[in-house]
CSV table of C-alpha atoms in Angstrom, one decimal:
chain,number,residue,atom,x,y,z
A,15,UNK,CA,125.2,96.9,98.9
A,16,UNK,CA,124.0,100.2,100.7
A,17,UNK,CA,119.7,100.2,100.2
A,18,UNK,CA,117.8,103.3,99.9
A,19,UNK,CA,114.9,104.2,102.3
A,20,UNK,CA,111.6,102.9,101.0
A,21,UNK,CA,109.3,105.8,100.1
A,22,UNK,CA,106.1,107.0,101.7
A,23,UNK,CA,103.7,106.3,98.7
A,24,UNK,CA,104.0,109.0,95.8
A,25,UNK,CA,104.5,111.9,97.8
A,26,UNK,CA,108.2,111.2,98.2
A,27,UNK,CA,108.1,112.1,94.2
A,28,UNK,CA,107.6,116.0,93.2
A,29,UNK,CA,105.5,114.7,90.4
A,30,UNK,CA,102.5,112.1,90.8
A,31,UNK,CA,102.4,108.7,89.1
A,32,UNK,CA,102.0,109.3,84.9
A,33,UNK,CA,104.8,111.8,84.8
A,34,UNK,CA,107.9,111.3,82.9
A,35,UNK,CA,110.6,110.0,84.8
A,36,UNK,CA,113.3,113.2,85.2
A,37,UNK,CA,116.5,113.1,86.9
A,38,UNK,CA,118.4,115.8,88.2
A,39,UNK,CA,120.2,116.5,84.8
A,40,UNK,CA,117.6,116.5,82.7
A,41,UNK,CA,117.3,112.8,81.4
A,42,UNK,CA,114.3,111.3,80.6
A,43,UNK,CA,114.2,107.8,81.3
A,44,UNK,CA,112.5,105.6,78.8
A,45,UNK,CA,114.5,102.0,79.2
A,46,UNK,CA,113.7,99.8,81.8
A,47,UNK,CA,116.4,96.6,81.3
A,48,UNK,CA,114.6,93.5,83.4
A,49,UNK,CA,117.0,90.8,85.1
A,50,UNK,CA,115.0,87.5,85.2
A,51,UNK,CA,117.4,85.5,87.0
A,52,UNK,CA,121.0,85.6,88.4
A,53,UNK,CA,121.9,81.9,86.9
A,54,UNK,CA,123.4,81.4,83.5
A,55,UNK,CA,124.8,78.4,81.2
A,56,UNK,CA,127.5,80.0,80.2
A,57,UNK,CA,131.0,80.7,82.7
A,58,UNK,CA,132.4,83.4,80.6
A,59,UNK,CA,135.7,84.7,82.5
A,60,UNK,CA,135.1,88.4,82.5
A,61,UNK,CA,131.8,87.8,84.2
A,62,UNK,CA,131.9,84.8,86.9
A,63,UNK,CA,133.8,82.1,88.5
A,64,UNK,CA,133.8,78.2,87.4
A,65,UNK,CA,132.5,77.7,90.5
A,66,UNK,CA,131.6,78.8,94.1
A,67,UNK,CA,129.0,81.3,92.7
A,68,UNK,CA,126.7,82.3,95.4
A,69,UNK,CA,123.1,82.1,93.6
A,70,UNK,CA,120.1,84.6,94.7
A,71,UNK,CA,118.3,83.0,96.8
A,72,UNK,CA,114.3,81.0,94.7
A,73,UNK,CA,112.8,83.3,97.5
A,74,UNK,CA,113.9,86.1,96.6
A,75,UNK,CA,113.3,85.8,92.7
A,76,UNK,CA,110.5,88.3,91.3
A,77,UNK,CA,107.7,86.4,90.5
A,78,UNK,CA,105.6,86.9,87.2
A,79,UNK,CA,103.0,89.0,88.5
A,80,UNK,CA,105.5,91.2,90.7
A,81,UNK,CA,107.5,91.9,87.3
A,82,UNK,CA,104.0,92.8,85.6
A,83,UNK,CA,103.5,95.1,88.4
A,84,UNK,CA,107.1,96.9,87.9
A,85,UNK,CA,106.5,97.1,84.4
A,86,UNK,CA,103.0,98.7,84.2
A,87,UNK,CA,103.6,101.4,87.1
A,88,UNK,CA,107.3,102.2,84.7
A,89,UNK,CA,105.3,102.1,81.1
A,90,UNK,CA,102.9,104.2,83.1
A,91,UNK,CA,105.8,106.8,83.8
A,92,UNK,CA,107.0,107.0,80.6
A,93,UNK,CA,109.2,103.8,80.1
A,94,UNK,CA,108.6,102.3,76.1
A,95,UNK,CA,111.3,99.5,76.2
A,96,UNK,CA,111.8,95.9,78.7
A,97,UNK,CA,114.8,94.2,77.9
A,98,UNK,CA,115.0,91.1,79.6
A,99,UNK,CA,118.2,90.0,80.5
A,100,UNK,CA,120.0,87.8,83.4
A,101,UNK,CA,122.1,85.9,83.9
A,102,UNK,CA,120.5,84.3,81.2
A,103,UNK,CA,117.0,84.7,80.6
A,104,UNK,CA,116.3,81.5,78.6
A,105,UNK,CA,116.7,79.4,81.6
A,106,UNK,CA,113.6,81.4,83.2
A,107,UNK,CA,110.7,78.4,82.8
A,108,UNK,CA,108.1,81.2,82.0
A,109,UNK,CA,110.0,82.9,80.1
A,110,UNK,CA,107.4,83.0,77.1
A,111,UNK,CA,104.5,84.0,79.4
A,112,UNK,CA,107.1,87.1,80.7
A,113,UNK,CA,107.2,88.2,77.2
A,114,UNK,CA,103.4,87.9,76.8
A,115,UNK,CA,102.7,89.3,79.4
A,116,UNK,CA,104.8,92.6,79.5
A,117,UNK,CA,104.2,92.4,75.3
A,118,UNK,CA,100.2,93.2,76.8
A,119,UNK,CA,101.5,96.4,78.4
A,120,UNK,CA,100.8,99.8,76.6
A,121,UNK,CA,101.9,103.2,77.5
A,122,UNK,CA,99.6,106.2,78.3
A,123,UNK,CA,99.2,107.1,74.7
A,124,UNK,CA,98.0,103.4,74.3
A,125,UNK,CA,101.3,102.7,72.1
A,126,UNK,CA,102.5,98.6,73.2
A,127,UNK,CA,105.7,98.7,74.8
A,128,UNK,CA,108.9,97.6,72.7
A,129,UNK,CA,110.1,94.2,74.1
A,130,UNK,CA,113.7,93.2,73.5
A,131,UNK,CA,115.6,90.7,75.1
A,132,UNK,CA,120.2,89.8,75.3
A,133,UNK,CA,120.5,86.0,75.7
A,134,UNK,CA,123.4,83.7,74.9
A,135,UNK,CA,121.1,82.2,72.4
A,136,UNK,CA,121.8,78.3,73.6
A,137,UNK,CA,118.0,78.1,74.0
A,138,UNK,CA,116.7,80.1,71.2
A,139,UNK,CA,115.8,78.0,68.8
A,140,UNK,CA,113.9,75.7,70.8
A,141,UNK,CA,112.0,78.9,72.4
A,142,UNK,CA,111.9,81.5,69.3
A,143,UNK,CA,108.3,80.6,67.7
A,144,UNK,CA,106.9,80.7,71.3
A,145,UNK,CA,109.0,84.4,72.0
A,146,UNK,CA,107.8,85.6,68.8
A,147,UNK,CA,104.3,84.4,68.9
A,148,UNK,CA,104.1,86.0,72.6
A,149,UNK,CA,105.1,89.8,71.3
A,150,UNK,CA,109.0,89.6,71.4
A,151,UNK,CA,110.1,92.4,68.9
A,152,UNK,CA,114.2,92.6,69.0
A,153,UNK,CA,117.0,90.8,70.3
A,154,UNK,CA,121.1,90.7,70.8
A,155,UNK,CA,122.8,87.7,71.4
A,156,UNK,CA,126.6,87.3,72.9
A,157,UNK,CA,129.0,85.8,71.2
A,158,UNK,CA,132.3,86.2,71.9
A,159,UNK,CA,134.3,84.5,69.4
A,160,UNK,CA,133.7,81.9,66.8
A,161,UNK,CA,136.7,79.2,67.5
A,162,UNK,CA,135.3,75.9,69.3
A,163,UNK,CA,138.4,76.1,71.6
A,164,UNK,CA,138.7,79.8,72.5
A,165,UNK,CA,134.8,79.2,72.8
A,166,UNK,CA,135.3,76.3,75.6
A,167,UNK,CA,137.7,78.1,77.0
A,168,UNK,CA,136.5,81.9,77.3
A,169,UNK,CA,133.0,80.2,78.6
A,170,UNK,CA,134.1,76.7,79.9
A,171,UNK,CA,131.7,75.4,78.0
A,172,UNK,CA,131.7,73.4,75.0
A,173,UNK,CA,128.4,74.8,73.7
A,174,UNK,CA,129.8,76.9,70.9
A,175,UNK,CA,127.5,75.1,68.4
A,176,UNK,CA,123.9,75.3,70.3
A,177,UNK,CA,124.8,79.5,70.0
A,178,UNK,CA,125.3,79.4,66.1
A,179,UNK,CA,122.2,77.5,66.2
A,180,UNK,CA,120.2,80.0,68.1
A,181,UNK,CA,122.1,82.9,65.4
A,182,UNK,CA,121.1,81.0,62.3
A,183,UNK,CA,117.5,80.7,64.0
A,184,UNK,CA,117.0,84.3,64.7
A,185,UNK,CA,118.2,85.3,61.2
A,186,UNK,CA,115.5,82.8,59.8
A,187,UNK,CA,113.3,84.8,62.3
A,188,UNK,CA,111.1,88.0,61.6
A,189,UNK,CA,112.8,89.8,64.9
A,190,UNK,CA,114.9,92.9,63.6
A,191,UNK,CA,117.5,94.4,63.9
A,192,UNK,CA,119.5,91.4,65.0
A,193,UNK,CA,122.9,92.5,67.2
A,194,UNK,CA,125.6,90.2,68.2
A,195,UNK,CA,127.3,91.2,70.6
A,196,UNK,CA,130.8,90.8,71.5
A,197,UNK,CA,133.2,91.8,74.2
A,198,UNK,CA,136.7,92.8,72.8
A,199,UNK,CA,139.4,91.2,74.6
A,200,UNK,CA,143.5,91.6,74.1
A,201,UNK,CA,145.2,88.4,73.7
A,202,UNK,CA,141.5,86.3,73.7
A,203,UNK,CA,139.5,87.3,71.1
A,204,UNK,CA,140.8,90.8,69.2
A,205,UNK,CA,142.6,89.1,66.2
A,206,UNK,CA,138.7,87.7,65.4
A,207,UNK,CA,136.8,91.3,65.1
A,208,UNK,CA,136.7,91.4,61.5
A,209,UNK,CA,135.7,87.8,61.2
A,210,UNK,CA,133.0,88.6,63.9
A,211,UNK,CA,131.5,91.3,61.7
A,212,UNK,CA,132.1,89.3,58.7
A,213,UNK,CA,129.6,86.2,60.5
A,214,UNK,CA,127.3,89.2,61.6
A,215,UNK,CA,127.3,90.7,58.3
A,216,UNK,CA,126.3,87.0,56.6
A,217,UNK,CA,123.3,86.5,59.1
A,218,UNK,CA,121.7,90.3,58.4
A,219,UNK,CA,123.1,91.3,61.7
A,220,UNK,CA,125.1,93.9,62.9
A,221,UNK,CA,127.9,93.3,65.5
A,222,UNK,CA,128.9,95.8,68.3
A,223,UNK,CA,131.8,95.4,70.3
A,224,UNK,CA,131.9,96.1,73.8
A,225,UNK,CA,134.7,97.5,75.6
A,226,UNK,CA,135.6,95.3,79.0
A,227,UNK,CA,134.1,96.7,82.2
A,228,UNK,CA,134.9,96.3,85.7
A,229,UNK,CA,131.7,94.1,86.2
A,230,UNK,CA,133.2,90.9,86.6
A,231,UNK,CA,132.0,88.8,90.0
A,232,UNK,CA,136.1,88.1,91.2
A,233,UNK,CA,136.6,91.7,90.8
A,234,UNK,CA,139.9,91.1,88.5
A,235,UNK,CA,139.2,93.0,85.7
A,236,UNK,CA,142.5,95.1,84.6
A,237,UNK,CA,142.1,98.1,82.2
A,238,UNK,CA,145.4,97.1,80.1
A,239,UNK,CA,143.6,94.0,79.1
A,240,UNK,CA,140.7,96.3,77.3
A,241,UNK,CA,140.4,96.5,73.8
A,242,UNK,CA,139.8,100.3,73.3
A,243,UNK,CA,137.1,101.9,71.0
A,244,UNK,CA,140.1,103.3,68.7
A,245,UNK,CA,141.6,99.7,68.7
A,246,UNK,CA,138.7,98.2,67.0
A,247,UNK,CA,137.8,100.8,64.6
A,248,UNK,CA,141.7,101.0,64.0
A,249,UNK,CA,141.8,96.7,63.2
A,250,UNK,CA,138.4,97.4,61.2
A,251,UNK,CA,139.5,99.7,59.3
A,252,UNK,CA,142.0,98.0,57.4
A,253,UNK,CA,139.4,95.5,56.2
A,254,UNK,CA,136.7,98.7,55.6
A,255,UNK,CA,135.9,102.2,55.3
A,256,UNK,CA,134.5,102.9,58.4
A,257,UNK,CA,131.7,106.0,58.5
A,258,UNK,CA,130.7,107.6,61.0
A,259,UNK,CA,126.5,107.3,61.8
A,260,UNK,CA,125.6,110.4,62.7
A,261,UNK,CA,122.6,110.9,65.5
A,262,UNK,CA,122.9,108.0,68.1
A,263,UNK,CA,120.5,109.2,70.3
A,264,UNK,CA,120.5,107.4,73.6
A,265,UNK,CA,121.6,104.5,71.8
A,266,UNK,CA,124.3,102.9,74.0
A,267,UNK,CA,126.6,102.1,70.8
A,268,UNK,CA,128.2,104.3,68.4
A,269,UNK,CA,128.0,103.5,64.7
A,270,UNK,CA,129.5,103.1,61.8
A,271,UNK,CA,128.8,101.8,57.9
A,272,UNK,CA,131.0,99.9,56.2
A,273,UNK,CA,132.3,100.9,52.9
A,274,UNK,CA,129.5,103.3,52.9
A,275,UNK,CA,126.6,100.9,53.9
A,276,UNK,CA,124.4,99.3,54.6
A,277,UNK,CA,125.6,97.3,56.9
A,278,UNK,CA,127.2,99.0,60.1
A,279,UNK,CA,129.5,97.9,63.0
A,280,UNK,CA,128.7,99.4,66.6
A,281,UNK,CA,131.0,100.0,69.4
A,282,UNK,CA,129.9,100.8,73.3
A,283,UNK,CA,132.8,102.3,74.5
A,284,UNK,CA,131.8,102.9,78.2
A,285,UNK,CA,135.0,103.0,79.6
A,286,UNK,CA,136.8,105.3,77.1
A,287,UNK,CA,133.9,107.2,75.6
A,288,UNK,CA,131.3,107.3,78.4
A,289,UNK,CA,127.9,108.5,76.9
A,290,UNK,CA,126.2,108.9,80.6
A,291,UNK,CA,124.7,112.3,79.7
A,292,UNK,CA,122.5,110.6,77.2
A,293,UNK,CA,121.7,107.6,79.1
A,294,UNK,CA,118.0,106.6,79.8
A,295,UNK,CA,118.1,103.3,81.5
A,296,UNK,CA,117.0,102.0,84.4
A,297,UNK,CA,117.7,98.2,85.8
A,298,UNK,CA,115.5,95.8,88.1
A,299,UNK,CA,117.6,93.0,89.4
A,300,UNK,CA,116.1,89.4,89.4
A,301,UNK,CA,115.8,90.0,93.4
A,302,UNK,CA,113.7,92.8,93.4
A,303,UNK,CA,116.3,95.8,93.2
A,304,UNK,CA,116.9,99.1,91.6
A,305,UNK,CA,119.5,100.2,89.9
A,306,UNK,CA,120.0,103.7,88.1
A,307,UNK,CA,123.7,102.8,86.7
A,308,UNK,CA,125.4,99.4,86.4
A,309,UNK,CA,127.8,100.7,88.1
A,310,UNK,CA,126.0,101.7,91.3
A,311,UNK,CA,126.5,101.4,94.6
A,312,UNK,CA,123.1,102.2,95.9
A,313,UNK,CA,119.9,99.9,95.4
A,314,UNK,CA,116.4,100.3,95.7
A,315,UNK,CA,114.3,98.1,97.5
A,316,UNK,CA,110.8,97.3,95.7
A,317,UNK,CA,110.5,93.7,97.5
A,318,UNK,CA,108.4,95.6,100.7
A,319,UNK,CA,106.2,97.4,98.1
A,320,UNK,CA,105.5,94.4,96.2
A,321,UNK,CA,105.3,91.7,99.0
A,322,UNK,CA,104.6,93.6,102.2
A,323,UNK,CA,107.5,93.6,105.0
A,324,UNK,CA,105.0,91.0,106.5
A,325,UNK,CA,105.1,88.4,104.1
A,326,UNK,CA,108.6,88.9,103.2
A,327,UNK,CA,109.6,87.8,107.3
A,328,UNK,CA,107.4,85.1,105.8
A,329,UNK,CA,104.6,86.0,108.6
A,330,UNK,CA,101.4,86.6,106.4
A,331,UNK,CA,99.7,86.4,103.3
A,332,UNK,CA,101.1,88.2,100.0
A,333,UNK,CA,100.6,91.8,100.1
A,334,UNK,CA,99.0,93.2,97.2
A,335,UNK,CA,101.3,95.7,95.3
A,336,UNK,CA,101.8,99.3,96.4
A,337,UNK,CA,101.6,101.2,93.1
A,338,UNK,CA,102.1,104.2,94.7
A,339,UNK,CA,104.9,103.1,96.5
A,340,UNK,CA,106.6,101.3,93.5
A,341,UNK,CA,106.1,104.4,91.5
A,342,UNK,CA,107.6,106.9,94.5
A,343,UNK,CA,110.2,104.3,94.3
A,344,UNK,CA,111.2,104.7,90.5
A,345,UNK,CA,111.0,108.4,91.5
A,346,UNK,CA,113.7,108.4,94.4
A,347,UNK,CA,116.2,105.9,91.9
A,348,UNK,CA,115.9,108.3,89.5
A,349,UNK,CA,116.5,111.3,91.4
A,350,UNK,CA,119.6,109.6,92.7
A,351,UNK,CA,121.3,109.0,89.4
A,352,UNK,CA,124.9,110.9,89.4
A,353,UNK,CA,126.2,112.7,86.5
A,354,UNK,CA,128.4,109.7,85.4
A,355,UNK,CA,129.8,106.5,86.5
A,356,UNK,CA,133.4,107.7,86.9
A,357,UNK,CA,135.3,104.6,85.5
A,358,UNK,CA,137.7,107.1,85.0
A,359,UNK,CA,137.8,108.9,88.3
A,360,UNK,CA,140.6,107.3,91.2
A,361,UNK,CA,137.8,107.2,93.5
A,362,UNK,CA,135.8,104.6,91.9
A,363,UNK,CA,134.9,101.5,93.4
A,364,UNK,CA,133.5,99.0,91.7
A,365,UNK,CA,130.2,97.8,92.4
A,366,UNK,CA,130.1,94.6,94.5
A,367,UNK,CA,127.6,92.3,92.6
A,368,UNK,CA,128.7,90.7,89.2
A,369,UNK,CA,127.2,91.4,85.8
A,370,UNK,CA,125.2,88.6,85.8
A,371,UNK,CA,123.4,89.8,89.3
A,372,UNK,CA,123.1,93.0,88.2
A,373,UNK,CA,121.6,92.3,84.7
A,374,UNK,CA,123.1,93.7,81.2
């Protein structure tokens, strides 16, 4: 994966620390999405192999403090929301004292940041009153399909009953809105979608289906086996009228009520509807990266600004971190994001680490 050229402090950025984060096209960035760790419980097919995964190294992980330090130089530029994700970010063992800590971390008009977090929810209901109690406002949680054998198989793991747990947990819980997530799948899982937003509907959620990306780790992903944004709508609509909810914003999904509300169904349609021009999101990988689009092929190296170069040839004591440099560094990522991600284009490659490297 090609890295970018650390910056020289903030003067690699034509506006000093504290200003909003502007790319090239006018996007403001508010959405900072936080991988804790590359490892998950879960094998889910689209994402990576059985086995034979090649983990980030424990060296390499951010630490605690060096995520605090990200997070207050980006809620100091303008970014409002963390969502932690992995991997899986249950299986982080401070994964309570992230939340409090980044849940302690205000913006420059003294507002707390939002904190929201994607998890296969095997741990949840063990963890939930401590996420909760430490300042965790929203989550989403993946499920895929509600059959204890499609489960198995689509994860290759028989844990289909530890995630209904964690559902019927964060229902019970005061964290809203609820989203369950699910990725539409021809011949796996798209004769379930109405009986997904029926379960979603039943626990005071709202499901949003997610069209298949090229993200998995094997690199197999074929575009004829993706369930399209008019393929859903079309099998939801003969169970409901579906509305359109007008004013997404920067919202990644696309709404609708059905039969006229409350309750809605979302769809992110990234490959055949691509909302790039509205998108606000930048990613830190569990190892220290930057990422202005999943679908990048550049990174952005904060591990020298956080650790030192010294300490990272393991030659010296920990660096403290360069907030200069970290926030020159936000500056330069977002000055490189493109127009799009050019799914569609013949020239695109896809990018070489997995989803669950990369973070959701």
């Amino acid at each position: 994966m090609p890295v970018a050229p650390a910056p020289v402090g903030a003067a690699s950025s034509p506006a000093g620390p504290g200003a909003p984060l502007i790319d090239t096209h006018g996007r403001v960035h508010r959405d900072l999405r936080i991988s804790l760790t590359d490892r998950c419980s879960l094998r889910c097919t689209y994402c990576m192999p059985e086995q034979g995964n090649e983990w980030l190294a424990k060296t390499s992980i951010l630490t605690l403090d060096e995520i605090e330090a990200v997070a207050r130089v980006a809620a100091a530029d303008g970014i409002t929301t963390f969502r932690l994700t992995g991997g899986e970010p249950l299986l982080r063992t401070d994964i309570v004292d992230v939340v409090r800590r980044l849940a302690a971390i205000a913006g420059p008009d003294g507002r707390p940041v939002d904190i929201a977090m994607t998890t296969n929810g095997i741990r949840l209901r063990e963890l939930l009153p401590g996420l909760v109690d430490a300042g965790l406002n929203r989550l989403n949680i993946s499920i895929d399909t509600l059959r204890r054998d499609r489960f198995r198989e689509l994860t290759r793991r028989d844990r289909l009953d530890d995630v209904l747990d964690g559902i019927a947990a964060a229902a019970a819980s005061p964290l809203r809105p609820l989203k369950l997530n699910a990725v539409a799948m021809r011949g796996v899982n798209d004769d379930e979608l109405v009986d997904l937003v029926e379960f979603a509907v039943a626990h005071g959620a709202q499901m949003r289906f997610i069209e298949q990306m090229p993200l998995d780790a094997g690199h197999t992903w074929d575009r004829s086996s993706m369930v399209t944004q008019d393929e859903i709508l079309g099998r939801l609509a003969e169970r409901w009228t579906l509305t359109p909810v007008p004013g997404r914003g920067r919202a990644p999904a696309a709404r609708w009520t059905l039969d006229g509300g409350p309750d809605t169904v979302g769809v992110i349609a990234s490959v055949t509807a691509p909302f790039c021009g509205d998108c606000d999101r930048l990613r830190l990988t569990a190892d220290g990266q930057l990422r202005n689009c999943l679908f990048s092929t550049t990174e952005y190296d904060l591990l020298p600004l956080l650790r030192g170069d010294a300490h990272r040839q393991a030659q010296g004591p920990v660096a403290a971190p360069d907030e200069a440099g970290i926030d020159g560094m936000l500056r330069s990522c977002v000055r490189g994001k493109l127009p799009g991600h050019a799914i569609n284009d013949p020239s695109f490659l896809q990018p070489a680490r997995g989803m669950n490297a990369i973070g959701g």
